[in-house]
Amino acid sequence: MKATFNQLTAFLLRHQNYWRFEPFLQSLCSCYPTAWQEELPPLIDWLNTLDYQYVEAMQNDPKRHMTELGQFFPDMMAYQQLLEQSSLTTETVQHPLADEARLLTGVPGRKVAQILAITHEIERQPGVKGPWVEWCSGKGYLGRLLAFRYQAPVVSFEYQQALCDSGQVFADQQHLPMHFVQGDAFDASASQLLTSHSHVVALHACGDLHTVMLKHAVANGCQAISFSPCCYHLIQAEHYQPMSLTAQQSALLLSRNELRIPLQETVTGGERVRRHRQTEMVYRLGFQALGKDVLGFCDYETVPSIKKSLLDSGFAHFCQWACDQKGWVLPASVDWHHYQRIGEQQFLLMEKLSLVQGGFRRLLEWWLILDRMLFLEEHGYDVTVSEFCTRATTPRNFFIQGRKRHSR
Ligand SMILES: C[S@@+](CC[C@H](N)C(=O)[O-])C[C@H]1O[C@@H](n2cnc3c(N)ncnc32)[C@H](O)[C@@H]1O
C-alpha cells in the first residue's frame, strides 16, 4: 500500500498542471493553461474538436472518459485499473431483510440504499460486530439497522439535539438497543465514547469530523472501524494535514480548495439541475466579461448566490440583479448578446478544462483514502477499502474498514 501511495503521489505531482487549477477562473482568460500549450499540444487540438454534446456524453460515461484521456496520459489508465483492483467493488443493490422495512420508514431513498450497502459491507468482514458507536449519526439511520441485525448496543453520537431526540424516540418505539448522546466531536470528552470494545462506524462524516474520530479510535484501540469519508475540504487548517507518516513525508501538499476537487462531479442532480447550472455559469462568466469592459473589473469579482427561479428572466436581468447586489451601475446601452455569447464560449471551455481535471479527480480522492488506510495500518489495523454503492447513489462511495490486529 505504501508503494502504491508513493507512486500515486509521484503521478499526481507529475501531472499537477492538469488538475491543480480552478476551471471557472481559468476559463475567464478564454484560453488553456500555458503549460498545456507548451507540454501537450495534441491535448489542446483534441479539446478544440469537442462540442458540448460530446463533453456531456463523456461526463456521463466514466469509462469512455478515462479511455479518451488515456490517449494523452497513458499512466492514468494504469492507476485507474490499480484502483479498481484494490477496492473491492460490490455495488450490488441490497434489499432490507424481513421486518427491516419498518426501520427505514421516512428514510430518503438514496440513504436507504447507502445504509443497506454499508451494512452488507460490514457483514462481509469477519469478526465480532458491535457494540457499536455511530459517529455523527444524524437520526441514527445506520445505527437502527445495526442494532436490529446484531441486537448489540449502539451509541449514536450527534451534535444536533433535535436529531438525537427524534432518533431516540424512534429507537424506543422500535425497541432498538440504541442510546443517543448529544455532543461535539471536537470536544476532548468525545473520545471517552470509544473504547477497546467498540466497533465505530460513520457514514459520511465530513472532513475533520472523521479524522478526529480516527485519531480517537486508534488512541483508544477500538477493535474495529468502518467509515465512509466525505467533504475532505471541511477542515480547520488552511492546508490538508496528512494523517499517515507516509503522507506526512510526501511532497504533495494540498490546499483546502484543492480538497474540493474530488467533490466536483457535475453528473448528479438530473437534467433540470444540469440546465440550471449551465445557465447560471454562462451568465456568471458573461457578467465577468461585461464587468471587465464596462465596469472596470481588473480581477474576478464575486457575485452572491442567486435563486434559481431568477435565472429564467434572462441574462440582462441577471446582470442588473448582480449590479444591484454590489452597488455597481451599468451604462444605458449594453450589447447583451455579445457578452452572453462570451459566457457561452467560456462555459464550453470550462467544461473541457473540467473534463481533463476530472480524469484526476478519483485518483486524488484515492490518495486521500490511502492516507487514511495507511494511518490505520501504521496503528496496527488490517485495512480494506470498497466502493459500497454506485456513484449514482452517492459519489462518496469509498468505504474503509480496519480491524485491530491483536483483537482476533
Ligand atoms: C453528513 S451528516 C451525516 C449524518 C448521518 N451519518 C447520515 O449519513 O445520515 C453529518 C452529521 O454530523 C453532525 N455533526 C456536525 N458537526 C458535528 C460535531 N461537531 N459533533 C458531532 N456531530 C456533528 C451533523 O449534525 C450531521 O448530522
Short mmCIF file of C-alpha atoms and ligand atoms in Angstrom, two decimals:
data_model
loop_
_atom_site.label_atom_id
_atom_site.label_comp_id
_atom_site.label_asym_id
_atom_site.label_seq_id
_atom_site.Cartn_x
_atom_site.Cartn_y
_atom_site.Cartn_z
CA MET A 1 0.00 0.00 0.00
CA LYS A 2 2.87 2.32 0.85
CA ALA A 3 4.49 1.72 -2.54
CA THR A 4 1.19 2.38 -4.34
CA PHE A 5 0.73 5.56 -2.34
CA ASN A 6 4.21 6.81 -3.22
CA GLN A 7 3.70 6.00 -6.89
CA LEU A 8 0.35 7.75 -6.87
CA THR A 9 1.94 10.80 -5.21
CA ALA A 10 4.55 10.92 -7.97
CA PHE A 11 1.83 10.55 -10.63
CA LEU A 12 -0.25 13.40 -9.17
CA LEU A 13 2.78 15.66 -8.87
CA ARG A 14 3.94 14.85 -12.38
CA HIS A 15 0.60 15.89 -13.82
CA GLN A 16 -0.26 18.65 -11.39
CA ASN A 17 -0.71 21.23 -14.15
CA TYR A 18 -3.72 19.24 -15.32
CA TRP A 19 -5.70 19.12 -12.07
CA ARG A 20 -4.38 21.92 -9.84
CA PHE A 21 -6.43 24.82 -11.12
CA GLU A 22 -9.96 26.17 -10.98
CA PRO A 23 -11.70 25.62 -14.32
CA PHE A 24 -14.06 28.58 -13.73
CA LEU A 25 -11.22 31.04 -13.14
CA GLN A 26 -9.10 29.63 -15.97
CA SER A 27 -11.99 29.90 -18.43
CA LEU A 28 -12.24 33.64 -17.70
CA CYS A 29 -8.99 34.01 -19.67
CA SER A 30 -10.62 32.29 -22.68
CA CYS A 31 -7.53 30.10 -23.05
CA TYR A 32 -5.99 26.83 -21.93
CA PRO A 33 -3.27 26.92 -19.25
CA THR A 34 0.09 27.90 -20.73
CA ALA A 35 1.69 24.67 -19.51
CA TRP A 36 -0.78 22.62 -21.56
CA GLN A 37 0.07 24.59 -24.66
CA GLU A 38 3.77 24.02 -24.09
CA GLU A 39 3.70 20.39 -22.94
CA LEU A 40 0.77 18.74 -24.66
CA PRO A 41 -0.44 20.47 -27.86
CA PRO A 42 -2.25 17.27 -29.04
CA LEU A 43 -4.50 17.52 -25.96
CA ILE A 44 -5.49 21.04 -26.95
CA ASP A 45 -6.04 20.02 -30.58
CA TRP A 46 -8.35 17.25 -29.36
CA LEU A 47 -10.24 19.51 -26.92
CA ASN A 48 -10.76 22.02 -29.72
CA THR A 49 -12.62 19.41 -31.75
CA LEU A 50 -15.17 18.67 -28.98
CA ASP A 51 -18.66 20.13 -28.87
CA TYR A 52 -20.83 20.37 -25.78
CA GLN A 53 -22.78 17.18 -26.52
CA TYR A 54 -19.55 15.22 -26.69
CA VAL A 55 -18.28 16.69 -23.43
CA GLU A 56 -21.61 15.90 -21.75
CA ALA A 57 -21.55 12.34 -23.07
CA MET A 58 -18.13 11.80 -21.51
CA GLN A 59 -19.21 13.30 -18.20
CA ASN A 60 -21.92 10.62 -18.13
CA ASP A 61 -19.65 7.76 -19.12
CA PRO A 62 -16.62 7.48 -16.80
CA LYS A 63 -15.13 4.51 -18.70
CA ARG A 64 -15.15 6.35 -22.02
CA HIS A 65 -13.88 9.49 -20.31
CA MET A 66 -10.87 7.60 -18.96
CA THR A 67 -10.18 5.84 -22.23
CA GLU A 68 -10.21 9.12 -24.17
CA LEU A 69 -7.95 10.90 -21.67
CA GLY A 70 -5.70 7.84 -21.60
CA GLN A 71 -4.51 8.82 -25.10
CA PHE A 72 -2.75 11.80 -23.53
CA PHE A 73 -1.93 10.40 -20.08
CA PRO A 74 -1.08 6.74 -20.65
CA ASP A 75 -0.26 6.13 -16.97
CA MET A 76 -3.73 7.34 -15.92
CA MET A 77 -5.37 4.12 -17.11
CA ALA A 78 -2.83 2.02 -15.19
CA TYR A 79 -3.66 3.85 -11.94
CA GLN A 80 -7.37 3.62 -12.62
CA GLN A 81 -7.01 -0.14 -13.06
CA LEU A 82 -4.95 -0.40 -9.91
CA LEU A 83 -7.66 1.47 -8.04
CA GLU A 84 -10.30 -0.89 -9.38
CA GLN A 85 -8.24 -3.91 -8.33
CA SER A 86 -7.51 -2.51 -4.88
CA SER A 87 -11.04 -1.60 -3.93
CA LEU A 88 -13.43 -4.49 -3.62
CA THR A 89 -16.31 -3.27 -5.73
CA THR A 90 -19.65 -4.66 -4.64
CA GLU A 91 -22.16 -2.15 -5.94
CA THR A 92 -24.92 -4.77 -5.92
CA VAL A 93 -28.25 -3.42 -4.78
CA GLN A 94 -29.10 -4.66 -1.29
CA HIS A 95 -32.63 -5.22 -0.02
CA PRO A 96 -33.96 -4.99 3.53
CA LEU A 97 -34.47 -8.30 5.32
CA ALA A 98 -37.93 -9.25 6.55
CA ASP A 99 -39.08 -6.88 9.31
CA GLU A 100 -36.49 -4.26 8.44
CA ALA A 101 -38.66 -2.13 6.17
CA ARG A 102 -40.37 -0.57 9.20
CA LEU A 103 -36.97 0.65 10.44
CA LEU A 104 -36.46 2.51 7.20
CA THR A 105 -39.77 4.38 7.14
CA GLY A 106 -39.17 8.03 6.35
CA VAL A 107 -35.52 7.49 5.40
CA PRO A 108 -34.78 9.09 1.99
CA GLY A 109 -34.40 6.55 -0.86
CA ARG A 110 -30.72 7.05 -1.57
CA LYS A 111 -29.90 6.93 2.12
CA VAL A 112 -31.72 3.57 2.38
CA ALA A 113 -29.56 2.21 -0.45
CA GLN A 114 -26.43 3.51 1.29
CA ILE A 115 -27.11 2.07 4.72
CA LEU A 116 -28.17 -1.32 3.31
CA ALA A 117 -24.98 -1.43 1.24
CA ILE A 118 -22.82 -0.40 4.20
CA THR A 119 -24.41 -3.00 6.45
CA HIS A 120 -23.66 -5.56 3.76
CA GLU A 121 -20.01 -4.41 3.63
CA ILE A 122 -19.72 -4.73 7.41
CA GLU A 123 -21.20 -8.22 7.24
CA ARG A 124 -18.59 -9.25 4.67
CA GLN A 125 -15.83 -8.57 7.18
CA PRO A 126 -15.01 -11.42 9.54
CA GLY A 127 -15.08 -10.97 13.29
CA VAL A 128 -17.07 -9.53 16.14
CA LYS A 129 -19.76 -6.95 15.38
CA GLY A 130 -20.58 -4.38 17.99
CA PRO A 131 -21.02 -2.90 20.47
CA TRP A 132 -21.35 -0.02 18.05
CA VAL A 133 -20.56 3.66 18.22
CA GLU A 134 -22.19 5.57 15.38
CA TRP A 135 -20.16 8.77 14.95
CA CYS A 136 -22.02 11.89 13.70
CA SER A 137 -25.12 9.76 13.48
CA GLY A 138 -27.80 12.24 12.47
CA LYS A 139 -31.03 10.45 13.37
CA GLY A 140 -29.14 7.17 13.51
CA TYR A 141 -30.40 5.55 10.30
CA LEU A 142 -27.37 3.27 10.02
CA GLY A 143 -27.41 2.55 13.74
CA ARG A 144 -31.02 1.32 13.52
CA LEU A 145 -30.09 -1.39 11.08
CA LEU A 146 -27.01 -2.42 13.04
CA ALA A 147 -28.92 -2.50 16.32
CA PHE A 148 -31.61 -4.65 14.74
CA ARG A 149 -29.38 -7.09 12.83
CA TYR A 150 -26.88 -7.67 15.61
CA GLN A 151 -29.05 -6.99 18.64
CA ALA A 152 -26.00 -5.25 20.07
CA PRO A 153 -26.00 -1.83 21.75
CA VAL A 154 -25.47 1.25 19.59
CA VAL A 155 -24.32 4.60 20.95
CA SER A 156 -25.30 7.24 18.40
CA PHE A 157 -23.23 10.37 18.82
CA GLU A 158 -24.58 13.56 17.26
CA TYR A 159 -24.24 17.32 17.70
CA GLN A 160 -27.81 18.38 16.97
CA GLN A 161 -30.10 17.80 19.93
CA ALA A 162 -33.21 17.68 17.73
CA LEU A 163 -31.76 14.80 15.69
CA CYS A 164 -30.81 12.96 18.89
CA ASP A 165 -34.32 13.41 20.29
CA SER A 166 -36.03 12.29 17.12
CA GLY A 167 -33.68 9.29 16.74
CA GLN A 168 -34.18 8.24 20.37
CA VAL A 169 -37.98 8.39 20.14
CA PHE A 170 -37.92 6.19 17.03
CA ALA A 171 -35.46 3.71 18.57
CA ASP A 172 -37.55 3.41 21.73
CA GLN A 173 -40.72 2.84 19.72
CA GLN A 174 -38.99 0.06 17.82
CA HIS A 175 -37.36 -1.41 20.95
CA LEU A 176 -33.91 -1.00 19.50
CA PRO A 177 -30.90 -1.02 21.88
CA MET A 178 -29.84 2.49 20.84
CA HIS A 179 -28.70 5.34 23.04
CA PHE A 180 -28.23 8.81 21.61
CA VAL A 181 -25.54 11.04 23.05
CA GLN A 182 -25.52 14.73 22.18
CA GLY A 183 -22.05 16.20 21.99
CA ASP A 184 -19.35 17.90 19.98
CA ALA A 185 -16.89 15.65 18.15
CA PHE A 186 -14.20 18.28 18.70
CA ASP A 187 -14.61 18.25 22.46
CA ALA A 188 -11.90 16.12 24.10
CA SER A 189 -14.57 14.29 26.14
CA ALA A 190 -15.97 12.74 22.91
CA SER A 191 -13.02 10.37 22.95
CA GLN A 192 -14.47 8.59 26.00
CA LEU A 193 -17.25 7.10 23.88
CA LEU A 194 -14.71 4.97 22.05
CA THR A 195 -13.30 2.02 23.97
CA SER A 196 -11.24 -1.01 23.03
CA HIS A 197 -14.52 -2.98 22.67
CA SER A 198 -16.13 -0.52 20.28
CA HIS A 199 -16.79 -1.03 16.62
CA VAL A 200 -17.03 2.58 15.46
CA VAL A 201 -18.98 3.36 12.30
CA ALA A 202 -19.53 6.59 10.39
CA LEU A 203 -21.48 7.26 7.25
CA HIS A 204 -20.43 10.47 5.56
CA ALA A 205 -18.76 12.22 8.44
CA CYS A 206 -17.27 15.36 6.90
CA GLY A 207 -13.58 16.40 6.90
CA ASP A 208 -12.24 16.90 10.40
CA LEU A 209 -15.22 15.03 11.87
CA HIS A 210 -13.97 11.69 10.60
CA THR A 211 -10.26 12.41 11.05
CA VAL A 212 -10.80 13.24 14.73
CA MET A 213 -12.79 10.01 15.04
CA LEU A 214 -9.90 8.02 13.56
CA LYS A 215 -7.41 9.61 15.94
CA HIS A 216 -9.57 8.82 19.00
CA ALA A 217 -10.32 5.32 17.70
CA VAL A 218 -6.68 4.32 17.26
CA ALA A 219 -5.64 6.01 20.52
CA ASN A 220 -8.27 4.02 22.41
CA GLY A 221 -7.61 0.82 20.46
CA CYS A 222 -11.14 0.33 19.12
CA GLN A 223 -11.50 -3.24 17.87
CA ALA A 224 -12.93 -2.19 14.51
CA ILE A 225 -13.56 0.93 12.45
CA SER A 226 -15.86 1.18 9.41
CA PHE A 227 -16.49 4.51 7.73
CA SER A 228 -17.12 6.41 4.52
CA PRO A 229 -15.42 9.80 4.38
CA CYS A 230 -16.82 12.88 2.68
CA CYS A 231 -16.25 16.66 2.31
CA TYR A 232 -12.46 16.45 2.63
CA HIS A 233 -12.24 20.24 2.48
CA LEU A 234 -14.23 20.83 5.66
CA ILE A 235 -11.17 21.23 7.83
CA GLN A 236 -10.00 23.96 10.13
CA ALA A 237 -6.43 24.13 8.82
CA GLU A 238 -5.55 26.07 5.67
CA HIS A 239 -3.84 23.01 4.24
CA TYR A 240 -4.53 19.31 4.31
CA GLN A 241 -2.99 17.67 7.37
CA PRO A 242 -1.82 14.23 6.23
CA MET A 243 -2.73 11.50 8.69
CA SER A 244 -0.17 8.79 7.96
CA LEU A 245 3.57 9.11 8.42
CA THR A 246 3.96 8.15 4.75
CA ALA A 247 1.77 11.04 3.59
CA GLN A 248 3.44 13.42 6.04
CA GLN A 249 6.72 12.66 4.32
CA SER A 250 5.34 13.09 0.81
CA ALA A 251 5.89 16.19 -1.31
CA LEU A 252 2.20 16.63 -2.11
CA LEU A 253 0.79 19.49 -0.08
CA LEU A 254 -2.89 20.16 -0.73
CA SER A 255 -4.70 23.42 -0.07
CA ARG A 256 -8.20 23.42 1.34
CA ASN A 257 -9.52 24.45 -2.07
CA GLU A 258 -7.78 21.54 -3.75
CA LEU A 259 -9.53 19.20 -1.32
CA ARG A 260 -12.77 20.19 -3.05
CA ILE A 261 -11.62 18.73 -6.36
CA PRO A 262 -12.77 15.14 -5.63
CA LEU A 263 -16.25 16.52 -4.90
CA GLN A 264 -16.65 18.42 -8.13
CA GLU A 265 -18.72 15.99 -10.14
CA THR A 266 -21.29 17.55 -12.41
CA VAL A 267 -23.16 14.34 -13.10
CA THR A 268 -25.53 14.31 -10.13
CA GLY A 269 -28.86 16.10 -9.92
CA GLY A 270 -30.73 15.28 -13.13
CA GLU A 271 -31.46 17.23 -16.29
CA ARG A 272 -33.15 20.27 -14.72
CA VAL A 273 -30.34 20.85 -12.24
CA ARG A 274 -27.80 20.44 -15.03
CA ARG A 275 -29.52 23.03 -17.23
CA HIS A 276 -29.84 25.49 -14.36
CA ARG A 277 -26.15 25.13 -13.65
CA GLN A 278 -25.31 25.69 -17.29
CA THR A 279 -27.44 28.86 -17.48
CA GLU A 280 -26.03 30.20 -14.25
CA MET A 281 -22.43 29.58 -15.30
CA VAL A 282 -22.96 31.18 -18.71
CA TYR A 283 -24.47 34.24 -17.01
CA ARG A 284 -21.73 34.47 -14.39
CA LEU A 285 -18.95 34.18 -16.95
CA GLY A 286 -20.66 36.62 -19.34
CA PHE A 287 -21.12 39.08 -16.50
CA GLN A 288 -17.39 38.99 -15.67
CA ALA A 289 -16.56 39.82 -19.31
CA LEU A 290 -19.07 42.66 -19.25
CA GLY A 291 -17.68 43.90 -15.92
CA LYS A 292 -14.17 43.94 -17.34
CA ASP A 293 -15.20 46.02 -20.35
CA VAL A 294 -17.71 48.43 -18.88
CA LEU A 295 -17.34 48.37 -15.07
CA GLY A 296 -13.54 48.38 -14.90
CA PHE A 297 -13.06 44.95 -13.24
CA CYS A 298 -9.35 44.11 -13.10
CA ASP A 299 -9.83 40.76 -11.41
CA TYR A 300 -12.63 38.30 -10.87
CA GLU A 301 -15.38 39.92 -8.79
CA THR A 302 -17.58 37.68 -6.68
CA VAL A 303 -21.34 37.76 -7.21
CA PRO A 304 -23.61 36.33 -4.49
CA SER A 305 -25.63 33.14 -5.00
CA ILE A 306 -28.93 33.60 -6.78
CA LYS A 307 -32.38 31.99 -6.51
CA LYS A 308 -32.59 29.60 -9.45
CA SER A 309 -36.00 30.94 -10.48
CA LEU A 310 -34.43 34.36 -11.20
CA LEU A 311 -32.33 32.79 -13.95
CA ASP A 312 -35.49 32.36 -16.04
CA SER A 313 -35.65 36.14 -16.53
CA GLY A 314 -32.60 36.11 -18.80
CA PHE A 315 -29.03 37.37 -18.96
CA ALA A 316 -29.75 41.14 -18.88
CA HIS A 317 -31.86 40.66 -15.77
CA PHE A 318 -29.10 38.61 -14.12
CA CYS A 319 -26.51 41.34 -14.78
CA GLN A 320 -28.82 44.03 -13.47
CA TRP A 321 -29.53 41.94 -10.37
CA ALA A 322 -25.77 41.38 -9.80
CA CYS A 323 -25.12 45.13 -10.07
CA ASP A 324 -27.95 45.92 -7.65
CA GLN A 325 -26.41 43.48 -5.14
CA LYS A 326 -22.99 45.08 -5.38
CA GLY A 327 -23.93 48.73 -5.95
CA TRP A 328 -22.48 48.87 -9.48
CA VAL A 329 -24.15 50.99 -12.18
CA LEU A 330 -24.42 49.74 -15.76
CA PRO A 331 -24.36 52.09 -18.75
CA ALA A 332 -27.68 52.74 -20.51
CA SER A 333 -26.81 50.63 -23.51
CA VAL A 334 -25.14 47.19 -23.32
CA ASP A 335 -24.66 44.62 -26.07
CA TRP A 336 -26.18 41.78 -24.04
CA HIS A 337 -25.96 39.30 -26.89
CA HIS A 338 -22.20 39.84 -27.20
CA TYR A 339 -21.48 39.18 -23.52
CA GLN A 340 -23.85 36.25 -23.28
CA ARG A 341 -22.04 34.74 -26.26
CA ILE A 342 -18.70 35.17 -24.44
CA GLY A 343 -20.28 33.46 -21.44
CA GLU A 344 -21.36 30.53 -23.64
CA GLN A 345 -17.91 30.15 -25.17
CA GLN A 346 -16.19 30.32 -21.81
CA PHE A 347 -18.66 27.83 -20.37
CA LEU A 348 -17.75 25.30 -23.05
CA LEU A 349 -14.07 25.93 -22.32
CA MET A 350 -14.72 25.49 -18.59
CA GLU A 351 -16.39 22.13 -19.22
CA LYS A 352 -13.43 20.98 -21.32
CA LEU A 353 -10.99 22.07 -18.62
CA SER A 354 -13.09 20.18 -16.05
CA LEU A 355 -13.07 17.13 -18.27
CA VAL A 356 -9.29 16.99 -18.09
CA GLN A 357 -9.22 17.74 -14.37
CA GLY A 358 -11.96 15.12 -13.92
CA GLY A 359 -9.59 12.37 -15.07
CA PHE A 360 -7.52 13.01 -11.93
CA ARG A 361 -10.40 13.55 -9.52
CA ARG A 362 -10.95 9.97 -8.45
CA LEU A 363 -7.22 9.34 -8.20
CA LEU A 364 -6.81 12.36 -5.95
CA GLU A 365 -9.61 11.01 -3.76
CA TRP A 366 -7.91 7.64 -3.74
CA TRP A 367 -4.75 9.37 -2.46
CA LEU A 368 -6.78 10.76 0.45
CA ILE A 369 -8.31 7.33 1.05
CA LEU A 370 -4.91 5.64 1.04
CA ASP A 371 -3.66 8.19 3.57
CA ARG A 372 -6.45 7.14 5.96
CA MET A 373 -5.75 3.46 5.31
CA LEU A 374 -2.02 3.88 5.89
CA PHE A 375 -2.77 5.72 9.12
CA LEU A 376 -4.82 2.76 10.35
CA GLU A 377 -2.19 0.29 9.18
CA GLU A 378 0.54 2.22 10.98
CA HIS A 379 -1.57 1.89 14.14
CA GLY A 380 -1.91 -1.88 13.96
CA TYR A 381 -5.06 -2.36 11.89
CA ASP A 382 -5.76 -4.67 8.95
CA VAL A 383 -7.44 -2.45 6.41
CA THR A 384 -9.66 -2.86 3.34
CA VAL A 385 -11.44 -0.43 1.06
CA SER A 386 -14.50 -0.96 -1.10
CA GLU A 387 -16.88 1.00 -3.25
CA PHE A 388 -20.03 0.26 -1.32
CA CYS A 389 -22.60 1.52 -3.83
CA THR A 390 -22.84 3.01 -7.30
CA ARG A 391 -21.66 6.56 -7.81
CA ALA A 392 -25.18 7.48 -8.88
CA THR A 393 -26.36 6.56 -5.36
CA THR A 394 -23.59 8.68 -3.87
CA PRO A 395 -20.31 9.76 -5.46
CA ARG A 396 -18.72 9.50 -1.97
CA ASN A 397 -18.79 5.73 -2.10
CA PHE A 398 -15.43 4.67 -0.68
CA PHE A 399 -15.80 2.57 2.46
CA ILE A 400 -12.77 1.88 4.66
CA GLN A 401 -12.72 -0.86 7.26
CA GLY A 402 -10.00 -1.54 9.79
CA ARG A 403 -9.72 -4.36 12.34
CA LYS A 404 -7.27 -4.22 15.19
CA ARG A 405 -4.73 -6.97 14.60
CA HIS A 406 -4.30 -8.34 18.10
CA SER A 407 -8.05 -8.43 18.82
CA ARG A 408 -8.58 -11.60 16.74
C1 LIG B 1 -23.37 14.49 6.59
S1 LIG B 1 -24.25 14.27 8.07
C2 LIG B 1 -24.28 12.52 8.20
C3 LIG B 1 -25.38 12.04 9.11
C4 LIG B 1 -25.56 10.52 9.11
N1 LIG B 1 -24.35 9.81 9.40
C5 LIG B 1 -26.14 10.09 7.79
O1 LIG B 1 -25.44 9.69 6.89
O2 LIG B 1 -27.37 10.19 7.65
C6 LIG B 1 -23.12 14.76 9.30
C7 LIG B 1 -23.67 14.79 10.70
O3 LIG B 1 -22.64 15.25 11.57
C8 LIG B 1 -23.24 16.07 12.56
N2 LIG B 1 -22.20 16.95 13.13
C9 LIG B 1 -21.74 18.10 12.60
N3 LIG B 1 -20.81 18.64 13.41
C10 LIG B 1 -20.68 17.82 14.48
C11 LIG B 1 -19.89 17.86 15.66
N4 LIG B 1 -19.03 18.85 15.87
N5 LIG B 1 -20.01 16.86 16.53
C12 LIG B 1 -20.87 15.82 16.31
N6 LIG B 1 -21.66 15.74 15.21
C13 LIG B 1 -21.57 16.73 14.31
C14 LIG B 1 -24.31 16.82 11.81
O4 LIG B 1 -25.26 17.37 12.69
C15 LIG B 1 -24.85 15.73 10.89
O5 LIG B 1 -25.91 15.04 11.49
#
